[in-house]
Tab-separated table of C-alpha atoms in Angstrom:
chain	number	residue	atom	x	y	z
A	1	MET	CA	72.534	47.648	-69.960
A	2	ASP	CA	74.000	50.576	-71.891
A	3	VAL	CA	76.201	49.867	-75.027
A	4	HIS	CA	78.834	52.440	-76.300
A	5	THR	CA	81.033	52.321	-79.549
A	6	ASP	CA	84.730	53.442	-79.301
A	7	GLU	CA	85.482	56.138	-82.030
A	8	SER	CA	89.029	54.909	-82.942
A	9	ALA	CA	87.873	51.374	-83.283
A	10	ALA	CA	85.094	52.569	-85.493
A	11	ALA	CA	87.661	54.377	-87.735
A	12	ASN	CA	89.531	51.083	-88.298
A	13	GLY	CA	86.276	49.392	-89.172
A	14	ALA	CA	85.970	47.400	-85.952
A	15	SER	CA	83.321	47.814	-83.348
A	16	VAL	CA	84.201	47.660	-79.684
A	17	PHE	CA	81.446	47.374	-77.077
A	18	GLU	CA	81.825	48.698	-73.570
A	19	VAL	CA	79.609	46.965	-70.988
A	20	LYS	CA	78.734	48.903	-67.889
A	21	PRO	CA	77.480	46.981	-64.839
A	22	PRO	CA	73.884	47.726	-63.830
A	23	GLU	CA	73.346	50.182	-61.113
A	24	LEU	CA	72.545	48.492	-57.825
A	25	PRO	CA	70.148	50.023	-55.366
A	26	THR	CA	71.775	51.834	-52.563
A	27	TRP	CA	71.799	49.966	-49.264
A	28	GLU	CA	70.737	51.661	-46.074
A	29	ALA	CA	71.220	50.284	-42.648
A	30	PRO	CA	67.921	49.281	-41.074
A	31	SER	CA	66.498	51.458	-38.353
A	32	PRO	CA	67.072	50.242	-34.843
A	33	ALA	CA	64.349	47.809	-33.815
A	34	VAL	CA	61.642	49.369	-31.693
A	35	PRO	CA	61.454	47.398	-28.478
A	36	ALA	CA	58.144	45.589	-27.996
A	37	VAL	CA	55.898	47.101	-25.378
A	38	VAL	CA	55.376	44.500	-22.658
A	39	PRO	CA	52.153	45.105	-20.739
A	40	PRO	CA	52.536	45.239	-16.996
A	41	PRO	CA	51.510	42.051	-15.164
A	42	ALA	CA	47.890	41.934	-14.118
A	43	PRO	CA	47.443	42.584	-10.441
A	44	ILE	CA	46.811	39.474	-8.377
A	45	ALA	CA	43.170	39.385	-7.380
A	46	GLU	CA	42.742	39.479	-3.657
A	47	PRO	CA	40.262	37.053	-2.128
A	48	PRO	CA	36.940	38.694	-1.343
A	49	ALA	CA	36.803	40.071	2.133
A	50	GLU	CA	34.832	37.987	4.593
A	51	ARG	CA	31.441	39.527	5.279
A	52	PRO	CA	31.063	41.070	8.726
A	53	ALA	CA	29.250	39.071	11.379
A	54	GLN	CA	25.493	38.798	11.007
A	55	LEU	CA	24.718	36.327	13.784
A	56	GLY	CA	25.161	36.350	17.560
A	57	TRP	CA	26.281	39.310	19.627
A	58	ARG	CA	28.758	40.342	16.929
A	59	GLY	CA	25.996	40.574	14.363
A	60	ARG	CA	23.770	42.520	16.757
A	61	ALA	CA	26.568	44.967	17.471
A	62	ASN	CA	27.126	45.515	13.747
A	63	ARG	CA	23.432	46.193	13.171
A	64	VAL	CA	22.924	48.440	16.206
A	65	THR	CA	25.821	50.693	15.218
A	66	GLY	CA	24.526	51.057	11.669
A	67	GLY	CA	27.776	49.843	10.174
A	68	LEU	CA	30.148	51.873	12.337
A	69	LEU	CA	31.346	48.598	13.756
A	70	SER	CA	32.363	45.823	11.393
A	71	LEU	CA	33.112	42.903	13.658
A	72	SER	CA	34.242	39.745	11.916
A	73	ALA	CA	32.197	36.571	12.091
A	74	GLY	CA	32.824	34.143	14.915
A	75	ARG	CA	33.746	30.488	14.493
A	76	ASP	CA	30.130	29.250	14.619
A	77	GLU	CA	29.038	31.675	11.919
A	78	ILE	CA	32.009	30.807	9.715
A	79	ASN	CA	31.095	27.122	10.084
A	80	ASP	CA	27.502	27.956	9.155
A	81	ARG	CA	28.626	29.758	6.005
A	82	SER	CA	30.836	26.843	5.015
A	83	ALA	CA	27.990	24.397	5.602
A	84	ARG	CA	25.624	26.422	3.431
A	85	LYS	CA	28.088	26.315	0.556
A	86	ARG	CA	28.435	22.547	0.914
A	87	LEU	CA	24.657	22.194	0.738
A	88	LEU	CA	24.698	23.580	-2.817
A	89	ARG	CA	26.538	20.590	-4.252
A	90	PRO	CA	24.946	19.513	-7.568
A	91	PHE	CA	24.206	15.899	-8.466
A	92	SER	CA	23.947	14.034	-11.744
A	93	ARG	CA	20.407	12.788	-11.063
A	94	THR	CA	17.563	12.843	-8.566
A	95	MET	CA	18.820	11.650	-5.183
A	96	THR	CA	16.715	9.738	-2.648
A	97	VAL	CA	17.099	10.069	1.132
A	98	VAL	CA	15.283	7.431	3.197
A	99	VAL	CA	14.557	8.070	6.884
A	100	ALA	CA	14.091	4.796	8.743
A	101	ASN	CA	13.945	3.262	12.209
A	102	PRO	CA	11.506	0.392	12.974
A	103	LYS	CA	10.724	1.759	16.414
A	104	GLY	CA	7.765	4.094	16.848
A	105	GLY	CA	8.601	7.375	18.547
A	106	ALA	CA	12.054	7.560	16.962
A	107	ALA	CA	11.320	11.067	15.566
A	108	LYS	CA	11.174	9.794	11.981
A	109	THR	CA	8.534	12.303	10.882
A	110	PRO	CA	10.156	15.439	12.404
A	111	THR	CA	13.477	14.246	11.009
A	112	SER	CA	12.017	13.819	7.510
A	113	LEU	CA	10.222	17.160	7.662
A	114	LEU	CA	13.170	19.172	8.995
A	115	ALA	CA	15.691	17.531	6.668
A	116	ALA	CA	13.487	18.418	3.686
A	117	ALA	CA	12.892	21.927	5.061
A	118	THR	CA	16.601	22.608	5.531
A	119	LEU	CA	17.538	21.207	2.120
A	120	GLY	CA	14.694	23.022	0.384
A	121	PHE	CA	15.360	26.340	2.112
A	122	HIS	CA	19.089	26.433	1.347
A	123	ARG	CA	19.029	24.729	-2.078
A	124	GLY	CA	16.117	26.765	-3.421
A	125	GLY	CA	13.374	24.173	-3.728
A	126	TYR	CA	12.965	21.038	-5.859
A	127	THR	CA	12.792	18.991	-2.648
A	128	LEU	CA	9.929	16.681	-1.671
A	129	ALA	CA	9.111	15.118	1.721
A	130	TRP	CA	7.147	11.946	0.976
A	131	ASP	CA	5.213	9.948	3.593
A	132	ASN	CA	5.733	6.288	2.663
A	133	ASN	CA	4.239	4.867	5.841
A	134	GLU	CA	2.518	1.543	5.164
A	135	THR	CA	-0.331	2.590	7.464
A	136	ARG	CA	-1.363	6.099	8.445
A	137	GLY	CA	1.623	8.415	8.578
A	138	THR	CA	1.749	11.767	10.352
A	139	LEU	CA	3.866	13.798	7.936
A	140	GLY	CA	0.811	15.635	6.613
A	141	MET	CA	-0.277	16.417	10.181
A	142	ARG	CA	3.083	17.934	11.143
A	143	ALA	CA	3.495	19.933	7.920
A	144	GLU	CA	1.894	23.294	7.185
A	145	GLU	CA	-1.744	23.063	6.114
A	146	ALA	CA	-2.849	22.990	2.497
A	147	THR	CA	-6.089	24.012	0.803
A	148	HIS	CA	-6.829	20.416	-0.258
A	149	HIS	CA	-6.720	16.905	1.194
A	150	GLN	CA	-5.130	15.028	-1.690
A	151	THR	CA	-2.731	12.259	-0.663
A	152	VAL	CA	-0.363	9.745	-2.184
A	153	ILE	CA	-3.344	7.483	-2.923
A	154	ASP	CA	-4.951	10.151	-5.104
A	155	LEU	CA	-1.681	10.594	-6.959
A	156	LEU	CA	-1.323	6.833	-7.376
A	157	HIS	CA	-4.761	6.641	-9.010
A	158	ASP	CA	-3.580	9.115	-11.659
A	159	ILE	CA	0.044	7.998	-11.808
A	160	GLU	CA	-0.070	6.865	-15.460
A	161	GLU	CA	-0.665	10.478	-16.461
A	162	PHE	CA	2.567	11.525	-14.745
A	163	LEU	CA	4.506	8.653	-16.249
A	164	SER	CA	3.689	10.047	-19.695
A	165	THR	CA	5.498	12.929	-21.347
A	166	SER	CA	2.393	15.125	-21.420
A	167	ALA	CA	2.246	15.690	-17.636
A	168	SER	CA	3.298	18.988	-16.064
A	169	VAL	CA	4.552	20.136	-12.695
A	170	GLY	CA	1.555	22.429	-12.443
A	171	ARG	CA	-0.773	19.458	-12.648
A	172	LEU	CA	1.292	17.593	-10.043
A	173	SER	CA	1.029	20.454	-7.554
A	174	GLY	CA	-2.619	19.615	-6.991
A	175	TYR	CA	-1.552	16.552	-5.000
A	176	LEU	CA	1.157	18.274	-2.949
A	177	ARG	CA	1.293	20.587	0.052
A	178	PRO	CA	3.708	23.496	-0.472
A	179	GLN	CA	5.705	24.656	2.543
A	180	SER	CA	7.118	28.080	3.386
A	181	ALA	CA	10.660	26.661	3.493
A	182	ARG	CA	10.491	25.981	-0.270
A	183	PHE	CA	9.754	22.268	-0.306
A	184	ASP	CA	6.642	20.168	-0.856
A	185	VAL	CA	4.930	17.422	1.135
A	186	LEU	CA	3.216	14.327	-0.241
A	187	ALA	CA	1.042	13.029	2.591
A	188	SER	CA	-0.097	9.481	3.267
A	189	ASP	CA	-3.784	8.684	3.266
A	190	ASP	CA	-5.894	9.347	6.360
A	191	GLN	CA	-7.409	5.852	6.096
A	192	PRO	CA	-4.742	3.317	7.117
A	193	GLY	CA	-6.304	0.604	4.964
A	194	SER	CA	-5.827	2.635	1.814
A	195	MET	CA	-2.054	2.608	2.198
A	196	VAL	CA	-2.005	-1.171	1.760
A	197	ILE	CA	-2.218	-0.691	-2.005
A	198	VAL	CA	1.158	1.088	-2.013
A	199	ASP	CA	3.214	-2.035	-2.624
A	200	ASP	CA	6.677	-2.228	-4.160
A	201	ASN	CA	5.310	-1.844	-7.693
A	202	ALA	CA	3.238	1.195	-6.755
A	203	PHE	CA	6.176	2.747	-4.926
A	204	GLY	CA	8.347	2.273	-8.011
A	205	LYS	CA	5.830	4.060	-10.223
A	206	LEU	CA	5.500	6.925	-7.775
A	207	TRP	CA	9.270	7.236	-7.461
A	208	THR	CA	9.762	7.207	-11.237
A	209	ALA	CA	7.197	9.959	-11.749
A	210	LEU	CA	8.324	12.139	-8.846
A	211	SER	CA	11.973	11.863	-9.879
A	212	ARG	CA	11.095	13.788	-13.025
A	213	TYR	CA	10.095	16.857	-11.045
A	214	TYR	CA	12.396	16.906	-7.993
A	215	ARG	CA	16.122	16.913	-7.360
A	216	LEU	CA	15.826	15.499	-3.828
A	217	LEU	CA	13.281	13.051	-2.421
A	218	VAL	CA	13.147	12.639	1.368
A	219	VAL	CA	11.138	9.513	2.135
A	220	ASP	CA	9.571	8.980	5.568
A	221	THR	CA	8.951	5.295	6.331
A	222	GLY	CA	6.869	3.146	8.652
A	223	ASN	CA	7.872	0.578	11.255
A	224	ASN	CA	7.750	-2.667	9.267
A	225	VAL	CA	11.059	-3.522	7.585
A	226	ARG	CA	9.313	-6.327	5.678
A	227	ALA	CA	6.587	-4.136	4.170
A	228	PRO	CA	6.925	-4.092	0.355
A	229	ASN	CA	7.026	-0.279	0.162
A	230	TRP	CA	9.669	-0.154	2.928
A	231	VAL	CA	11.871	-2.604	1.037
A	232	ALA	CA	11.271	-0.756	-2.243
A	233	ALA	CA	12.367	2.540	-0.656
A	234	THR	CA	15.524	0.909	0.669
A	235	ASP	CA	16.304	-0.479	-2.786
A	236	LEU	CA	16.240	3.035	-4.240
A	237	ALA	CA	17.906	4.848	-1.340
A	238	ASP	CA	21.040	6.889	-1.999
A	239	CYS	CA	21.417	7.897	1.648
A	240	LEU	CA	19.945	6.322	4.757
A	241	VAL	CA	19.144	8.590	7.708
A	242	VAL	CA	18.634	6.778	11.008
A	243	PRO	CA	16.754	8.913	13.551
A	244	THR	CA	16.732	8.121	17.241
A	245	THR	CA	15.919	9.838	20.487
A	246	VAL	CA	18.030	9.593	23.631
A	247	GLN	CA	16.293	6.406	24.719
A	248	GLN	CA	17.913	3.017	24.967
A	249	ASP	CA	15.194	1.007	23.192
A	250	VAL	CA	14.841	3.491	20.329
A	251	ALA	CA	18.593	3.574	19.776
A	252	GLU	CA	18.794	-0.229	19.901
A	253	SER	CA	16.084	-0.488	17.254
A	254	GLY	CA	18.046	1.686	14.852
A	255	LEU	CA	21.237	-0.278	15.451
A	256	TRP	CA	19.369	-3.546	14.883
A	257	MET	CA	18.021	-2.193	11.569
A	258	LEU	CA	21.515	-1.229	10.423
A	259	ASP	CA	22.760	-4.717	11.223
A	260	HIS	CA	19.751	-6.221	9.429
A	261	LEU	CA	20.485	-4.139	6.322
A	262	ALA	CA	24.177	-4.997	6.372
A	263	ARG	CA	23.281	-8.712	6.466
A	264	SER	CA	20.685	-8.311	3.706
A	265	GLY	CA	22.918	-6.920	0.973
A	266	TYR	CA	22.830	-3.246	1.964
A	267	ALA	CA	26.171	-3.054	3.763
A	268	GLU	CA	27.341	-0.027	1.755
A	269	LEU	CA	24.095	1.846	2.398
A	270	ALA	CA	24.326	1.149	6.135
A	271	ALA	CA	27.987	2.164	6.370
A	272	ASN	CA	27.301	5.439	4.518
A	273	ALA	CA	24.300	6.282	6.720
A	274	VAL	CA	23.837	9.391	8.874
A	275	ALA	CA	22.455	8.976	12.383
A	276	VAL	CA	20.418	11.879	13.783
A	277	VAL	CA	20.061	11.856	17.569
A	278	SER	CA	17.232	14.153	18.704
A	279	CYS	CA	17.103	15.313	22.304
A	280	ALA	CA	13.398	15.005	23.094
A	281	ASP	CA	13.795	15.979	26.757
A	282	PRO	CA	15.119	19.307	28.080
A	283	ARG	CA	17.112	17.396	30.706
A	284	THR	CA	18.979	14.994	28.460
A	285	ASP	CA	20.869	12.129	30.062
A	286	GLN	CA	24.350	13.143	28.904
A	287	LYS	CA	25.918	9.784	29.726
A	288	LEU	CA	23.316	7.912	27.690
A	289	LEU	CA	23.637	10.445	24.863
A	290	ALA	CA	27.402	9.952	24.726
A	291	ASP	CA	26.964	6.176	24.733
A	292	ILE	CA	24.426	6.286	21.871
A	293	VAL	CA	26.623	8.595	19.811
A	294	GLU	CA	29.646	6.356	20.346
A	295	ARG	CA	27.779	3.192	19.355
A	296	TYR	CA	26.348	4.728	16.198
A	297	ARG	CA	29.626	6.326	15.233
A	298	ALA	CA	31.164	2.854	15.091
A	299	VAL	CA	28.782	1.682	12.343
A	300	VAL	CA	27.695	4.742	10.291
A	301	ARG	CA	29.528	7.503	8.453
A	302	ASP	CA	28.421	10.379	10.688
A	303	VAL	CA	26.340	11.183	13.776
A	304	VAL	CA	24.656	14.541	14.420
A	305	VAL	CA	22.975	15.589	17.670
A	306	ILE	CA	19.888	17.834	17.481
A	307	PRO	CA	19.280	19.872	20.657
A	308	PHE	CA	15.955	19.962	22.482
A	309	ASP	CA	13.452	22.339	20.931
A	310	PRO	CA	10.098	22.761	22.718
A	311	TYR	CA	8.499	23.944	19.484
A	312	VAL	CA	9.221	20.602	17.786
A	313	ARG	CA	8.497	18.587	20.903
A	314	CYS	CA	4.931	19.937	21.269
A	315	GLY	CA	3.764	17.711	18.413
A	316	GLY	CA	2.044	20.412	16.349
A	317	ARG	CA	2.677	21.681	12.860
A	318	ILE	CA	6.271	22.655	12.162
A	319	GLU	CA	7.293	25.821	10.322
A	320	TYR	CA	10.995	26.200	9.660
A	321	HIS	CA	11.244	29.865	10.673
A	322	ASN	CA	9.847	29.063	14.153
A	323	LEU	CA	12.720	26.767	15.090
A	324	ASP	CA	15.288	27.819	17.668
A	325	ASP	CA	18.522	29.151	16.173
A	326	ALA	CA	20.415	26.247	17.726
A	327	THR	CA	18.027	23.773	16.097
A	328	ARG	CA	18.456	25.338	12.663
A	329	ARG	CA	22.237	25.289	13.027
A	330	ALA	CA	22.203	21.623	14.062
A	331	TRP	CA	20.012	20.715	11.087
A	332	LEU	CA	22.290	22.671	8.800
A	333	LEU	CA	25.176	20.454	9.901
A	334	ALA	CA	23.030	17.317	9.651
A	335	CYS	CA	22.065	18.140	6.090
A	336	THR	CA	25.632	18.873	5.014
A	337	SER	CA	26.461	15.380	6.223
A	338	ILE	CA	23.522	14.014	4.211
A	339	ILE	CA	24.744	15.898	1.126
A	340	ASP	CA	28.244	14.465	1.649
A	341	SER	CA	26.791	10.939	1.785
A	342	LEU	CA	24.838	11.596	-1.399
A	343	GLY	CA	28.037	12.853	-3.020
A	344	ILE	CA	29.774	9.574	-2.216
A	345	ARG	CA	26.868	7.692	-3.784
A	346	ASP	CA	26.913	9.919	-6.885
A	347	GLN	CA	30.568	9.263	-7.681
């Protein structure tokens, strides 16, 4: 602070000090606050438009007009699209589907082959159809041909290699038969006596090795519910598929098996099963079909009817792209039901 001496006081010999207060900084009112800029709300994303029809007469009309017409998909096509999305459900581990009916002529092999084909085609591979017949199975005969004749017995002889960490999927492919629908087939041996060595222990080794390379295993079985490999497959099953034709004795056999399983500690597996009723005759007995569907629906989770297809019925090799459209659609629905059953098991 500044100090000043008064002159008169100084003349009298006394000093007087005048204290001036310090100068304070001038105060200015703050500028008005600038309002914050609030960004406009993001536009709500609209759901993607449904693709125009690609199937049926609507799809044909859209293609013929070169896009001038854009007819929406019909109910069947919308159901197909929904089913395909459901087929893509992921699982936490390799899942095993077992196809079983003790009666011969129940369409077990076509059911196994077409289930694997549908799952492989729509899920992008990593699916195996495996013939676990205790005698001579026919899965290899109905599948597309391969350039070799290796079977499950050949793989079993070398199974220790595939139980080790040094094995590769490329090495495994030498025992398998690749199919155009993006799945593989492991055939049973041509000599029925050779299959006797596939007991429960051998099946377990095969299953352990194959589970390392595939996401889905579809296991075709024989007719003996007491065979060790049949029992071993049931022990490892995540979903049971019960095939039958529209014949009273074949349907009864499948129902008996379900009852047998329920009484043998597999009640949950039986209740979660999917029944696949194949129409093997172009003139299907509709009354018998309805009766079979009703009886199975009372004891399993779902029942799917597969229409008659002369291509499948002829007994030759089956290629997925040669199926009737109606057959492919029916198998699409059957496999979504299988996937749903696997989802219940995976919870």
